[in-house]
């Protein structure tokens, strides 16, 4: 029987079959830079993105310097992938959902400075991007740094403090400082560049589950309790928040800023996914401060409402060179994982939909699945067998990816095949009647999807380069397999419940 080729050969096919799935990321600043030697350079952050994988694909990362109202034409350096004189409305390089999947805004210009107000149509371009499912990240720093670009963007404006009248200062008693004393036990500004990061207090009760971190703070191959618990530190950070009012409108005055979740009467609410603590300390030249907790990261799952996801961060000092230079080992690895998680979680649904095929194909030729799974038609498997297969695949994937990424693959498979009402009914079982639950049904679907992906790759690899619309072929095979897998599993579960009903009836007779 033909088998999948080794990983090196398969990867050459995968790059051709799924080229259009490559994640596209735009990193925009209006006053920081992309120098490798400048303290306020974003090079280490950008390099971490470019050398990582997002949904198992190496992303295309473009950088851009925003110059609102400059009158100069935007230009792309094809070698560095940097856009000079960037404008959100530029016809060739501006912000379009067809051009980018995720945009990072790391802004420095203060309130009243040149920003979105100086570029007609800029805010509308950003809103359209978000409404079409594009992912958006935004941050500034202490006081109103970053306000000119970000403070009027819907959703972003409510998930972080931007206005000068509403933000912590850089040196007063309301300062938010996460930098502790260095090795000499003295508080010094340079300690933000040492090997000692700040501590995050992760929220283990979010909409993504109890007992696990939010996907943005998860670590691959780890137990559920393992999370990213460190950030670079800084003596005066900004502050994120959860908006108190969710009744605002977009600039058109009609569309809800915070729409209802699909099939629900409840609005999707942004979440504080961690807290950190401003230490009670006294830096030279700054007012002494009392300790207090604050929100360093806020996340909004707009995909529950068919719009884009949003994340805000308290400061771009979590991203610039000067705050990363001293970190090493697990601390640096976790910060880089945070960057990757941001890009991954913010990706639109269509990118996540596409990644499942290359991921599953690669797993089938890796340990342990290459020893445990023999590719056969999905039709040969009953519900329990597909469920058992799905458990093996889930375990293998969690060794390489975060639990959030793997759970999203399962959830997406169910959402693809079940309408919102059916999904809600299935969610309500929670395994109380036999093994009838969304999770168990999803595992059977994952088993079926794995077989379909492997069998389709098996067929296409024999054709070599003579393959057109590979994604369409995978989608077609996946739809058939998912439908059959869910039907098989729920059909077997129904038969089990029928037998249980007979037993209960006999006992109560």
Short mmCIF file of C-alpha atoms in Angstrom, two decimals, residues 38-419:
data_model
loop_
_atom_site.label_atom_id
_atom_site.label_comp_id
_atom_site.label_asym_id
_atom_site.label_seq_id
_atom_site.Cartn_x
_atom_site.Cartn_y
_atom_site.Cartn_z
CA UNK A 38 18.83 51.09 18.72
CA UNK A 39 17.33 50.68 22.20
CA UNK A 40 13.90 51.51 20.80
CA UNK A 41 14.26 49.20 17.83
CA UNK A 42 11.73 46.44 17.23
CA UNK A 43 14.23 44.14 15.50
CA UNK A 44 14.26 41.41 18.14
CA UNK A 45 10.47 41.25 18.12
CA UNK A 46 10.22 41.19 14.31
CA UNK A 47 13.00 38.61 14.01
CA UNK A 48 11.19 36.41 16.54
CA UNK A 49 8.08 36.53 14.35
CA UNK A 50 9.98 35.88 11.13
CA UNK A 51 11.81 32.86 12.53
CA UNK A 52 8.75 31.31 14.17
CA UNK A 53 5.88 29.33 12.73
CA UNK A 54 2.32 30.63 12.86
CA UNK A 55 -0.23 27.88 12.30
CA UNK A 56 2.70 25.69 11.21
CA UNK A 57 3.64 28.11 8.41
CA UNK A 58 6.50 30.61 8.27
CA UNK A 59 4.78 34.02 8.10
CA UNK A 60 5.48 36.90 5.78
CA UNK A 61 6.23 39.86 8.06
CA UNK A 62 6.30 43.40 6.69
CA UNK A 63 7.32 46.40 8.76
CA UNK A 64 6.11 49.94 8.22
CA UNK A 65 6.84 53.47 9.42
CA UNK A 66 3.59 55.45 9.57
CA UNK A 67 3.92 59.08 8.46
CA UNK A 68 0.41 60.58 8.43
CA UNK A 69 0.00 63.71 6.38
CA UNK A 70 3.55 63.59 4.98
CA UNK A 71 2.39 63.73 1.38
CA UNK A 72 5.14 61.28 0.39
CA UNK A 73 4.29 58.11 -1.49
CA UNK A 74 4.64 54.80 0.31
CA UNK A 75 7.39 52.53 -0.98
CA UNK A 76 8.29 48.90 -0.27
CA UNK A 77 11.86 47.66 -0.02
CA UNK A 78 11.52 44.13 -1.37
CA UNK A 79 14.73 43.00 0.34
CA UNK A 80 13.90 44.12 3.89
CA UNK A 81 10.11 43.96 3.45
CA UNK A 82 9.91 47.46 4.98
CA UNK A 83 7.39 50.09 3.87
CA UNK A 84 8.49 53.72 4.13
CA UNK A 85 5.92 56.53 4.38
CA UNK A 86 3.19 53.99 5.14
CA UNK A 87 -0.44 55.10 4.86
CA UNK A 88 -3.36 52.91 5.86
CA UNK A 89 -5.19 53.96 2.70
CA UNK A 90 -2.29 53.53 0.26
CA UNK A 91 -3.49 51.71 -2.85
CA UNK A 92 -0.42 49.48 -3.14
CA UNK A 93 0.59 48.78 0.46
CA UNK A 94 -2.25 49.99 2.70
CA UNK A 95 -4.35 47.96 5.12
CA UNK A 96 -6.64 45.55 3.28
CA UNK A 97 -7.93 42.20 4.51
CA UNK A 98 -6.86 40.66 1.20
CA UNK A 99 -3.30 41.90 1.81
CA UNK A 100 -2.74 41.26 5.52
CA UNK A 101 -4.14 38.89 8.15
CA UNK A 102 -2.87 40.56 11.32
CA UNK A 103 -1.60 44.08 12.03
CA UNK A 104 0.50 45.12 15.04
CA UNK A 105 0.29 48.81 15.99
CA UNK A 106 3.14 49.92 18.28
CA UNK A 107 2.52 53.62 18.60
CA UNK A 108 4.39 56.47 20.29
CA UNK A 109 2.94 59.79 19.05
CA UNK A 110 0.96 61.54 21.79
CA UNK A 111 -2.60 62.84 21.81
CA UNK A 112 -2.94 65.78 19.44
CA UNK A 113 0.10 64.79 17.39
CA UNK A 114 -0.02 63.55 13.79
CA UNK A 115 -2.07 60.38 13.62
CA UNK A 116 -5.20 58.90 12.09
CA UNK A 117 -6.88 62.30 12.08
CA UNK A 118 -4.32 63.53 9.53
CA UNK A 119 -5.04 60.70 7.07
CA UNK A 120 -8.57 60.80 5.64
CA UNK A 121 -10.02 57.31 5.47
CA UNK A 122 -7.42 55.72 7.78
CA UNK A 123 -9.85 54.89 10.56
CA UNK A 124 -12.35 53.50 8.05
CA UNK A 125 -9.63 51.25 6.57
CA UNK A 126 -8.83 49.86 10.03
CA UNK A 127 -12.51 49.35 10.88
CA UNK A 128 -13.16 47.55 7.59
CA UNK A 129 -10.16 45.30 8.25
CA UNK A 130 -11.48 44.41 11.71
CA UNK A 131 -15.06 43.89 10.52
CA UNK A 132 -13.84 41.49 7.83
CA UNK A 133 -12.08 39.33 10.42
CA UNK A 134 -8.57 40.79 10.46
CA UNK A 135 -6.69 40.55 13.76
CA UNK A 136 -5.45 43.72 15.47
CA UNK A 137 -2.88 44.31 18.22
CA UNK A 138 -2.31 47.76 19.71
CA UNK A 139 -0.07 49.25 22.37
CA UNK A 140 1.52 52.52 23.47
CA UNK A 141 3.40 53.34 26.68
CA UNK A 142 2.95 55.52 29.77
CA UNK A 143 0.78 58.64 29.70
CA UNK A 144 -0.70 59.26 26.23
CA UNK A 145 2.12 57.75 24.19
CA UNK A 146 0.45 56.05 21.23
CA UNK A 147 -2.81 57.97 21.47
CA UNK A 148 -2.56 59.72 18.09
CA UNK A 149 -2.71 56.43 16.22
CA UNK A 150 -4.80 54.27 18.51
CA UNK A 151 -7.17 56.16 20.82
CA UNK A 152 -10.04 56.46 18.32
CA UNK A 153 -9.94 52.92 16.91
CA UNK A 154 -13.15 51.09 17.87
CA UNK A 155 -12.67 48.32 20.47
CA UNK A 156 -9.02 49.29 20.89
CA UNK A 157 -10.13 52.57 22.47
CA UNK A 158 -11.99 50.72 25.23
CA UNK A 159 -9.40 48.02 25.95
CA UNK A 160 -6.57 50.31 27.03
CA UNK A 161 -6.16 53.76 28.57
CA UNK A 162 -4.96 56.19 25.90
CA UNK A 163 -6.01 59.78 26.70
CA UNK A 164 -3.65 61.99 28.72
CA UNK A 165 -6.35 62.61 31.32
CA UNK A 166 -6.91 58.89 31.85
CA UNK A 167 -3.44 57.35 31.89
CA UNK A 168 -0.73 56.65 34.49
CA UNK A 169 2.10 59.17 34.47
CA UNK A 170 5.75 58.56 33.77
CA UNK A 171 7.08 59.82 37.09
CA UNK A 172 4.26 60.65 39.51
CA UNK A 173 2.77 58.68 42.39
CA UNK A 174 0.38 56.97 39.94
CA UNK A 175 3.31 55.54 37.96
CA UNK A 176 3.06 51.84 37.07
CA UNK A 177 6.48 50.24 37.48
CA UNK A 178 7.30 46.57 37.02
CA UNK A 179 11.08 46.91 37.31
CA UNK A 180 12.52 45.54 40.53
CA UNK A 181 15.96 46.15 41.99
CA UNK A 182 18.91 44.70 40.11
CA UNK A 183 21.73 42.50 41.32
CA UNK A 184 23.04 45.36 43.51
CA UNK A 185 19.65 45.69 45.28
CA UNK A 186 19.30 49.26 44.00
CA UNK A 187 16.45 50.55 41.82
CA UNK A 188 17.99 51.78 38.57
CA UNK A 189 16.49 52.55 35.18
CA UNK A 190 19.00 50.22 33.52
CA UNK A 191 17.47 47.29 35.40
CA UNK A 192 14.83 47.08 32.67
CA UNK A 193 17.60 45.54 30.56
CA UNK A 194 18.78 42.94 33.05
CA UNK A 195 17.97 39.24 33.23
CA UNK A 196 15.16 39.71 35.77
CA UNK A 197 11.69 39.99 34.15
CA UNK A 198 8.42 41.01 35.75
CA UNK A 199 6.03 38.37 37.08
CA UNK A 200 2.62 37.85 35.44
CA UNK A 201 -0.31 36.52 37.43
CA UNK A 202 -2.18 34.53 34.81
CA UNK A 203 -5.98 34.37 34.77
CA UNK A 204 -6.97 30.69 34.77
CA UNK A 205 -10.70 31.45 34.49
CA UNK A 206 -11.43 32.91 31.05
CA UNK A 207 -13.93 32.10 28.32
CA UNK A 208 -11.40 29.56 27.04
CA UNK A 209 -11.76 27.37 30.10
CA UNK A 210 -11.15 26.91 33.80
CA UNK A 211 -7.73 25.68 34.85
CA UNK A 212 -5.95 26.67 31.63
CA UNK A 213 -4.44 29.97 30.55
CA UNK A 214 -5.87 32.01 27.71
CA UNK A 215 -4.35 30.83 24.37
CA UNK A 216 -2.24 34.00 24.16
CA UNK A 217 -0.38 32.89 27.31
CA UNK A 218 -0.12 29.16 26.71
CA UNK A 219 3.03 27.13 26.13
CA UNK A 220 3.24 24.15 23.73
CA UNK A 221 3.84 20.67 25.01
CA UNK A 222 3.08 21.68 28.57
CA UNK A 223 0.73 20.62 31.31
CA UNK A 224 -2.43 22.75 31.50
CA UNK A 225 -1.06 24.76 34.43
CA UNK A 226 2.12 25.80 32.58
CA UNK A 227 1.72 29.30 31.23
CA UNK A 228 3.75 32.34 30.22
CA UNK A 229 4.34 34.07 33.54
CA UNK A 230 7.02 36.61 32.66
CA UNK A 231 7.17 39.81 30.61
CA UNK A 232 10.01 42.27 30.06
CA UNK A 233 9.83 44.93 32.78
CA UNK A 234 9.75 48.73 32.63
CA UNK A 235 9.69 51.58 35.20
CA UNK A 236 6.59 53.33 33.80
CA UNK A 237 4.05 51.27 31.86
CA UNK A 238 0.65 52.07 30.43
CA UNK A 239 -2.50 50.21 31.45
CA UNK A 240 -5.09 47.98 29.78
CA UNK A 241 -8.70 47.76 30.90
CA UNK A 242 -11.96 45.89 30.38
CA UNK A 243 -14.54 48.38 29.07
CA UNK A 244 -17.47 49.01 31.40
CA UNK A 245 -19.91 49.90 28.61
CA UNK A 246 -20.46 47.70 25.56
CA UNK A 247 -23.23 49.73 23.92
CA UNK A 248 -21.11 51.90 21.63
CA UNK A 249 -21.41 52.11 17.86
CA UNK A 250 -18.88 52.11 15.05
CA UNK A 251 -18.30 55.44 13.24
CA UNK A 252 -21.27 54.72 10.96
CA UNK A 253 -23.50 55.24 14.01
CA UNK A 254 -25.42 52.03 13.31
CA UNK A 255 -23.16 48.99 13.67
CA UNK A 256 -22.48 47.73 17.20
CA UNK A 257 -18.93 48.23 18.39
CA UNK A 258 -19.33 45.13 20.56
CA UNK A 259 -21.64 42.77 18.61
CA UNK A 260 -23.59 39.82 19.97
CA UNK A 261 -22.00 36.40 19.86
CA UNK A 262 -23.34 34.33 16.97
CA UNK A 263 -26.61 32.66 17.97
CA UNK A 264 -26.61 34.43 21.35
CA UNK A 265 -28.22 37.38 23.07
CA UNK A 266 -24.96 38.17 24.89
CA UNK A 267 -22.19 40.45 23.69
CA UNK A 268 -18.64 39.16 23.50
CA UNK A 269 -16.71 40.83 26.32
CA UNK A 270 -12.97 41.62 26.35
CA UNK A 271 -11.04 39.79 29.07
CA UNK A 272 -8.12 40.57 31.35
CA UNK A 273 -6.03 37.48 30.69
CA UNK A 274 -3.42 38.30 33.33
CA UNK A 275 -2.54 40.80 36.03
CA UNK A 276 0.82 42.19 37.01
CA UNK A 277 1.94 44.25 39.98
CA UNK A 278 3.37 47.73 40.07
CA UNK A 279 6.03 47.45 42.73
CA UNK A 280 6.25 49.87 45.61
CA UNK A 281 9.59 51.43 44.83
CA UNK A 282 11.43 54.71 44.42
CA UNK A 283 13.55 55.27 41.33
CA UNK A 284 15.92 58.24 41.38
CA UNK A 285 14.09 61.25 39.97
CA UNK A 286 10.65 59.63 40.20
CA UNK A 287 8.00 59.75 42.90
CA UNK A 288 7.78 56.80 45.26
CA UNK A 289 4.73 54.67 44.52
CA UNK A 290 2.49 52.30 46.44
CA UNK A 291 2.11 48.79 44.98
CA UNK A 292 -1.02 47.87 43.09
CA UNK A 293 -2.10 45.36 40.47
CA UNK A 294 -3.05 46.31 36.92
CA UNK A 295 -3.93 44.67 33.58
CA UNK A 296 -0.98 44.22 31.18
CA UNK A 297 -2.91 42.36 28.44
CA UNK A 298 -6.56 42.46 27.37
CA UNK A 299 -8.02 40.13 24.71
CA UNK A 300 -11.26 40.26 22.72
CA UNK A 301 -12.46 37.17 20.84
CA UNK A 302 -14.33 38.89 18.05
CA UNK A 303 -14.51 35.65 16.08
CA UNK A 304 -17.37 34.61 18.37
CA UNK A 305 -19.27 37.49 16.74
CA UNK A 306 -17.89 37.07 13.19
CA UNK A 307 -15.46 40.01 13.44
CA UNK A 308 -11.72 40.17 14.07
CA UNK A 309 -9.93 39.50 17.33
CA UNK A 310 -8.19 42.29 19.25
CA UNK A 311 -5.40 42.34 21.84
CA UNK A 312 -4.05 45.36 23.70
CA UNK A 313 -0.84 45.49 25.75
CA UNK A 314 0.22 47.95 28.43
CA UNK A 315 3.47 48.97 26.72
CA UNK A 316 5.67 48.45 23.70
CA UNK A 317 8.54 48.06 26.17
CA UNK A 318 7.50 44.41 26.13
CA UNK A 319 8.74 44.40 22.50
CA UNK A 320 11.69 46.80 22.04
CA UNK A 321 15.36 45.81 22.06
CA UNK A 322 16.34 47.56 25.30
CA UNK A 323 13.92 45.45 27.34
CA UNK A 324 14.86 42.16 25.69
CA UNK A 325 18.64 42.37 25.60
CA UNK A 326 19.19 40.88 29.06
CA UNK A 327 16.68 38.04 28.92
CA UNK A 328 17.83 34.49 28.25
CA UNK A 329 16.82 30.86 28.60
CA UNK A 330 13.25 30.01 29.50
CA UNK A 331 12.34 33.64 30.19
CA UNK A 332 13.31 34.75 26.68
CA UNK A 333 11.73 31.65 25.16
CA UNK A 334 8.44 32.43 26.89
CA UNK A 335 8.47 36.05 25.71
CA UNK A 336 9.06 34.86 22.14
CA UNK A 337 6.21 32.39 22.62
CA UNK A 338 3.98 35.32 23.61
CA UNK A 339 4.80 37.02 20.30
CA UNK A 340 4.01 33.87 18.36
CA UNK A 341 0.81 33.32 20.33
CA UNK A 342 -0.35 36.85 19.56
CA UNK A 343 0.10 36.35 15.83
CA UNK A 344 -1.45 32.88 15.95
CA UNK A 345 -4.51 33.77 18.03
CA UNK A 346 -5.22 36.95 16.07
CA UNK A 347 -5.19 35.13 12.72
CA UNK A 348 -8.53 35.13 10.85
CA UNK A 349 -10.56 31.94 10.67
CA UNK A 350 -9.68 31.21 7.05
CA UNK A 351 -5.96 30.99 7.89
CA UNK A 352 -6.66 28.70 10.83
CA UNK A 353 -8.96 26.63 8.61
CA UNK A 354 -6.11 26.11 6.15
CA UNK A 355 -3.37 25.24 8.64
CA UNK A 356 -5.00 22.00 9.78
CA UNK A 357 -4.06 20.12 6.62
CA UNK A 358 -0.26 20.67 6.62
CA UNK A 359 -0.17 20.14 10.38
CA UNK A 360 -1.98 16.81 10.25
CA UNK A 361 -0.02 15.60 7.21
CA UNK A 362 3.28 16.34 8.95
CA UNK A 363 2.17 14.60 12.16
CA UNK A 364 1.35 11.43 10.24
CA UNK A 365 5.01 10.95 9.31
CA UNK A 366 6.34 11.87 12.75
CA UNK A 367 6.61 9.88 15.95
CA UNK A 368 4.33 8.66 17.45
CA UNK A 369 1.56 8.74 14.81
CA UNK A 370 3.63 7.14 12.05
CA UNK A 371 3.77 4.03 14.27
CA UNK A 372 0.15 4.17 15.42
CA UNK A 373 -1.97 5.12 12.41
CA UNK A 374 -2.48 3.23 9.18
CA UNK A 375 -4.23 5.27 6.54
CA UNK A 376 -7.55 3.71 5.56
CA UNK A 377 -10.77 5.18 4.13
CA UNK A 378 -12.85 6.93 6.80
CA UNK A 379 -15.78 4.67 5.90
CA UNK A 380 -13.99 1.70 7.50
CA UNK A 381 -14.08 3.28 10.97
CA UNK A 382 -16.98 3.33 13.42
CA UNK A 383 -17.61 6.13 15.93
CA UNK A 384 -15.54 4.75 18.84
CA UNK A 385 -12.61 3.98 16.53
CA UNK A 386 -12.63 7.53 15.16
CA UNK A 387 -12.81 8.87 18.73
CA UNK A 388 -9.80 6.77 19.76
CA UNK A 389 -7.90 7.97 16.71
CA UNK A 390 -8.78 11.57 17.54
CA UNK A 391 -7.39 11.13 21.07
CA UNK A 392 -4.06 9.94 19.65
CA UNK A 393 -3.89 12.86 17.25
CA UNK A 394 -4.77 15.37 19.97
CA UNK A 395 -2.03 14.01 22.23
CA UNK A 396 0.54 14.18 19.42
CA UNK A 397 -0.43 17.73 18.45
CA UNK A 398 -0.23 18.98 22.04
CA UNK A 399 3.42 18.00 22.14
CA UNK A 400 4.15 20.59 19.46
CA UNK A 401 1.39 23.19 19.70
CA UNK A 402 -0.49 24.96 22.48
CA UNK A 403 -3.67 23.42 23.80
CA UNK A 404 -5.52 26.46 22.49
CA UNK A 405 -4.38 25.82 18.92
CA UNK A 406 -5.38 22.16 19.09
CA UNK A 407 -8.73 22.95 20.72
CA UNK A 408 -9.40 25.52 17.99
CA UNK A 409 -8.87 22.86 15.32
CA UNK A 410 -11.46 20.63 17.01
CA UNK A 411 -13.93 23.47 17.60
CA UNK A 412 -13.60 24.70 14.03
CA UNK A 413 -14.39 21.22 12.72
CA UNK A 414 -17.62 21.14 14.72
CA UNK A 415 -18.58 24.71 13.80
CA UNK A 416 -18.02 23.88 10.14
CA UNK A 417 -20.56 21.04 10.20
CA UNK A 418 -23.09 22.05 12.88
CA UNK A 419 -25.33 25.10 13.04
#
